[in-house]
Short mmCIF file of C-alpha atoms in Angstrom, two decimals:
data_model
loop_
_atom_site.label_atom_id
_atom_site.label_comp_id
_atom_site.label_asym_id
_atom_site.label_seq_id
_atom_site.Cartn_x
_atom_site.Cartn_y
_atom_site.Cartn_z
CA UNK A 212 -0.10 -0.10 0.14
CA UNK A 213 1.43 3.22 -0.91
CA UNK A 214 1.82 6.55 1.25
CA UNK A 215 -0.71 8.04 -0.93
CA UNK A 216 -3.42 4.92 -0.15
CA UNK A 217 -2.34 5.05 3.50
CA UNK A 218 -2.95 8.82 3.82
CA UNK A 219 -6.29 8.30 2.58
CA UNK A 220 -7.54 6.28 5.81
CA UNK A 221 -5.23 7.62 8.44
CA UNK A 222 -4.82 10.89 9.45
CA UNK A 223 -4.06 13.45 12.86
CA UNK A 224 -0.97 11.63 13.73
CA UNK A 225 -0.50 13.74 16.92
CA UNK A 226 1.87 12.42 19.74
CA UNK A 227 1.70 14.32 23.18
CA UNK A 228 4.58 13.98 26.15
CA UNK A 229 3.02 11.51 28.91
CA UNK A 230 3.48 12.40 32.61
CA UNK A 231 7.41 11.98 32.14
CA UNK A 232 9.93 10.72 29.85
CA UNK A 233 8.70 7.29 29.86
CA UNK A 234 5.13 7.50 28.68
CA UNK A 235 4.08 9.06 25.36
CA UNK A 236 0.41 9.56 23.61
CA UNK A 237 -0.43 9.00 20.27
CA UNK A 238 -3.77 10.16 18.67
CA UNK A 239 -4.80 9.18 15.77
CA UNK A 240 -8.00 9.09 13.04
CA UNK A 241 -9.08 6.64 10.87
CA UNK A 242 -12.04 5.90 8.53
CA UNK A 243 -12.58 2.29 9.94
CA UNK A 244 -13.37 0.94 13.12
CA UNK A 245 -10.75 -1.99 13.76
CA UNK A 246 -8.08 -3.33 16.18
CA UNK A 247 -5.35 -0.73 16.33
CA UNK A 248 -2.29 -0.33 17.71
CA UNK A 249 1.06 1.24 17.87
CA UNK A 250 4.04 -0.74 17.20
CA UNK A 251 7.29 0.52 19.12
CA UNK A 252 10.71 -0.46 18.60
CA UNK A 253 14.31 0.90 19.50
CA UNK A 254 14.93 2.98 16.27
CA UNK A 255 18.33 0.95 15.53
CA UNK A 256 16.65 -2.11 15.88
CA UNK A 257 14.83 -1.47 12.14
CA UNK A 258 15.38 -3.96 9.70
CA UNK A 259 15.49 -2.56 6.27
CA UNK A 260 13.87 0.22 7.14
CA UNK A 261 11.02 -1.69 8.76
CA UNK A 262 9.73 -2.86 12.42
CA UNK A 263 11.90 -5.92 13.34
CA UNK A 264 9.08 -8.65 14.36
CA UNK A 265 9.76 -8.41 18.16
CA UNK A 266 8.34 -4.67 17.88
CA UNK A 267 6.30 -4.18 21.61
CA UNK A 268 2.63 -3.39 20.22
CA UNK A 269 0.52 -1.38 21.92
CA UNK A 270 -3.38 -1.88 21.88
CA UNK A 271 -5.65 1.63 21.02
CA UNK A 272 -8.98 2.32 22.29
CA UNK A 273 -11.20 3.32 19.77
CA UNK A 274 -14.50 5.82 20.02
CA UNK A 275 -16.57 7.22 17.04
CA UNK A 276 -15.42 10.48 16.39
CA UNK A 277 -17.71 13.83 16.14
CA UNK A 278 -16.60 13.85 12.43
CA UNK A 279 -18.08 10.53 11.91
CA UNK A 280 -14.27 8.61 11.48
CA UNK A 281 -12.90 6.49 14.37
CA UNK A 282 -10.25 8.22 17.34
CA UNK A 283 -7.80 5.62 18.00
CA UNK A 284 -5.70 6.65 21.05
CA UNK A 285 -2.46 4.77 22.79
CA UNK A 286 -0.39 4.94 26.12
CA UNK A 287 3.08 4.07 25.50
CA UNK A 288 4.61 3.17 28.95
CA UNK A 289 7.90 1.91 30.11
CA UNK A 290 9.82 4.01 27.42
CA UNK A 291 13.45 3.71 28.25
CA UNK A 292 15.21 7.15 28.74
CA UNK A 293 17.36 9.11 26.11
CA UNK A 294 16.43 6.50 23.50
CA UNK A 295 15.35 6.85 19.66
CA UNK A 296 12.54 4.94 19.22
CA UNK A 297 10.83 4.04 15.86
CA UNK A 298 6.80 3.83 16.16
CA UNK A 299 4.16 2.97 13.57
CA UNK A 300 0.67 3.36 13.74
CA UNK A 301 -1.91 0.89 12.64
CA UNK A 302 -5.86 0.42 12.15
CA UNK A 303 -7.01 -3.12 10.77
CA UNK A 304 -5.07 -3.33 7.14
CA UNK A 305 -3.76 0.27 7.07
CA UNK A 306 -0.69 1.36 8.20
CA UNK A 307 1.22 4.60 8.75
CA UNK A 308 4.61 5.11 7.46
CA UNK A 309 7.55 4.39 10.48
CA UNK A 310 8.29 7.66 12.39
CA UNK A 311 10.41 8.19 14.79
CA UNK A 312 10.74 10.38 17.89
CA UNK A 313 13.46 10.31 20.98
CA UNK A 314 12.86 10.50 24.78
CA UNK A 315 14.14 12.71 27.55
CA UNK A 316 17.33 11.34 28.67
CA UNK A 317 16.44 12.69 32.43
CA UNK A 318 19.64 15.11 32.51
CA UNK A 319 18.89 18.82 33.06
CA UNK A 320 19.97 20.14 29.26
CA UNK A 321 17.47 20.16 26.54
CA UNK A 322 16.06 22.88 23.88
CA UNK A 323 12.08 23.00 23.48
CA UNK A 324 10.38 24.79 20.81
CA UNK A 325 7.34 27.10 21.85
CA UNK A 326 4.43 28.78 20.07
CA UNK A 327 0.86 30.32 20.39
CA UNK A 328 -1.65 31.28 18.45
CA UNK A 329 -1.37 28.55 15.99
CA UNK A 330 -5.08 29.09 15.04
CA UNK A 331 -5.34 27.48 12.08
CA UNK A 332 -8.49 29.37 9.80
CA UNK A 333 -10.35 26.99 7.46
CA UNK A 334 -7.86 24.62 5.41
CA UNK A 335 -5.02 27.42 5.08
CA UNK A 336 -2.24 26.11 7.41
CA UNK A 337 0.68 27.84 4.67
CA UNK A 338 1.86 29.95 7.66
CA UNK A 339 2.13 26.97 10.38
CA UNK A 340 3.57 25.10 7.92
CA UNK A 341 6.23 27.64 7.19
CA UNK A 342 6.96 28.55 10.66
CA UNK A 343 7.39 24.91 11.79
CA UNK A 344 9.42 24.17 8.92
CA UNK A 345 11.58 26.97 9.79
CA UNK A 346 11.76 26.01 13.45
CA UNK A 347 12.74 22.49 12.89
CA UNK A 348 14.99 23.35 10.34
CA UNK A 349 17.24 26.15 12.83
CA UNK A 350 16.51 24.16 15.74
CA UNK A 351 17.27 20.87 15.06
CA UNK A 352 17.22 19.31 18.28
CA UNK A 353 14.12 19.90 20.03
CA UNK A 354 12.55 17.30 22.91
CA UNK A 355 8.98 18.86 21.87
CA UNK A 356 6.61 21.97 20.83
CA UNK A 357 4.85 23.86 23.43
CA UNK A 358 1.84 25.34 22.31
CA UNK A 359 0.05 28.22 24.63
CA UNK A 360 -3.33 27.90 23.46
CA UNK A 361 -5.91 28.37 20.40
CA UNK A 362 -4.57 25.98 18.16
CA UNK A 363 -7.39 26.49 16.10
CA UNK A 364 -9.72 29.31 15.00
CA UNK A 365 -13.14 27.51 15.13
CA UNK A 366 -13.55 25.12 18.30
CA UNK A 367 -16.22 22.96 16.55
CA UNK A 368 -14.15 22.90 12.98
CA UNK A 369 -12.50 19.40 12.29
CA UNK A 370 -11.40 20.86 9.05
CA UNK A 371 -8.81 23.36 10.89
CA UNK A 372 -8.07 20.02 13.16
CA UNK A 373 -7.08 18.14 10.24
CA UNK A 374 -4.60 20.89 9.00
CA UNK A 375 -2.93 21.48 11.98
CA UNK A 376 -0.93 17.82 12.90
CA UNK A 377 -0.67 17.22 9.41
CA UNK A 378 2.61 17.80 8.73
CA UNK A 379 5.60 15.87 8.61
CA UNK A 380 7.82 17.57 11.08
CA UNK A 381 4.73 16.80 13.72
CA UNK A 382 5.37 13.12 13.29
CA UNK A 383 8.65 13.22 15.27
CA UNK A 384 7.91 16.36 17.55
CA UNK A 385 5.99 15.56 20.68
CA UNK A 386 3.26 18.30 20.77
CA UNK A 387 2.22 19.77 24.19
CA UNK A 388 -0.97 22.05 23.99
CA UNK A 389 -2.66 24.30 26.22
CA UNK A 390 -6.00 24.95 26.11
CA UNK A 391 -7.38 28.51 24.98
CA UNK A 392 -9.66 30.25 24.36
CA UNK A 393 -10.24 29.08 20.74
CA UNK A 394 -9.95 25.28 21.80
CA UNK A 395 -13.04 25.12 24.33
CA UNK A 396 -15.14 22.05 22.38
CA UNK A 397 -14.96 18.52 23.50
CA UNK A 398 -13.24 17.90 20.41
CA UNK A 399 -10.48 18.91 21.64
CA UNK A 400 -9.96 15.80 23.79
CA UNK A 401 -10.42 13.48 20.78
CA UNK A 402 -7.58 15.19 18.81
CA UNK A 403 -4.85 15.02 21.88
CA UNK A 404 -4.60 13.45 25.40
CA UNK A 405 -3.47 16.04 28.30
CA UNK A 406 -0.97 14.75 30.80
CA UNK A 407 -2.15 14.57 34.47
CA UNK A 408 -5.64 16.33 33.37
CA UNK A 409 -6.93 17.99 36.20
CA UNK A 410 -10.74 17.13 37.55
CA UNK A 411 -11.19 20.57 39.74
CA UNK A 412 -8.69 23.25 38.12
CA UNK A 413 -9.15 24.72 34.58
CA UNK A 414 -11.99 23.17 33.45
CA UNK A 415 -13.34 23.83 30.04
CA UNK A 416 -15.47 21.83 27.52
CA UNK A 417 -11.94 21.34 25.87
CA UNK A 418 -10.29 20.02 28.35
CA UNK A 419 -8.17 21.42 32.09
CA UNK A 420 -5.19 22.03 34.03
CA UNK A 421 -2.37 19.80 33.25
CA UNK A 422 1.20 18.78 34.11
CA UNK A 423 4.26 17.14 32.97
CA UNK A 424 8.03 16.42 33.94
CA UNK A 425 10.61 16.34 31.47
CA UNK A 426 14.33 16.24 32.66
CA UNK A 427 13.37 16.90 36.08
CA UNK A 428 11.56 20.25 35.06
CA UNK A 429 8.06 20.83 35.76
CA UNK A 430 5.60 22.29 33.04
CA UNK A 431 2.59 23.59 34.37
CA UNK A 432 -0.36 23.81 31.56
CA UNK A 433 -3.01 26.23 32.82
#
């Protein structure tokens, strides 16, 4: 199956940082409701660019998404620190390309990207695509991307969500978003997973206050 064919069936692939370096959240959409999972392996164990037979498969929770597709979510656990991993998302017979990410080492030195008001309008993500490309090109060693809110313009627009993560750079860059006033809709939680989500503080239809730790630094998503 070609990359073009895969793209018709799998979309909105996003990584969100877990509570610490040993966890990562994966979310994606598919037009079928099938058994889904994320295949994970250390990057240096790939065989001719393919996943090894002993790749770990972590099962996805699947539910009907607001836009009529199916929403897949996985919490990858027990990740080793300071390791480059390869991953592939799978829904039934549909498989994504193989992408990669590197976990935090636990050391204090690291860098991350910071953006705010990405605010995709309609299907136009040209400025976002250009900005992200420059950010990754000029600073290639970022550990994750922190976004201070307003990922999209219209909080109920699935079209805008489709064009937010649909960039190659996002496949290898964990995305840590904060709920902005433009994000306050339940579908926010279909596209992203928030670490240590509060059940008491900052409650909105799109989520609440959250936090995660990376290399001994506490990040508060308020």
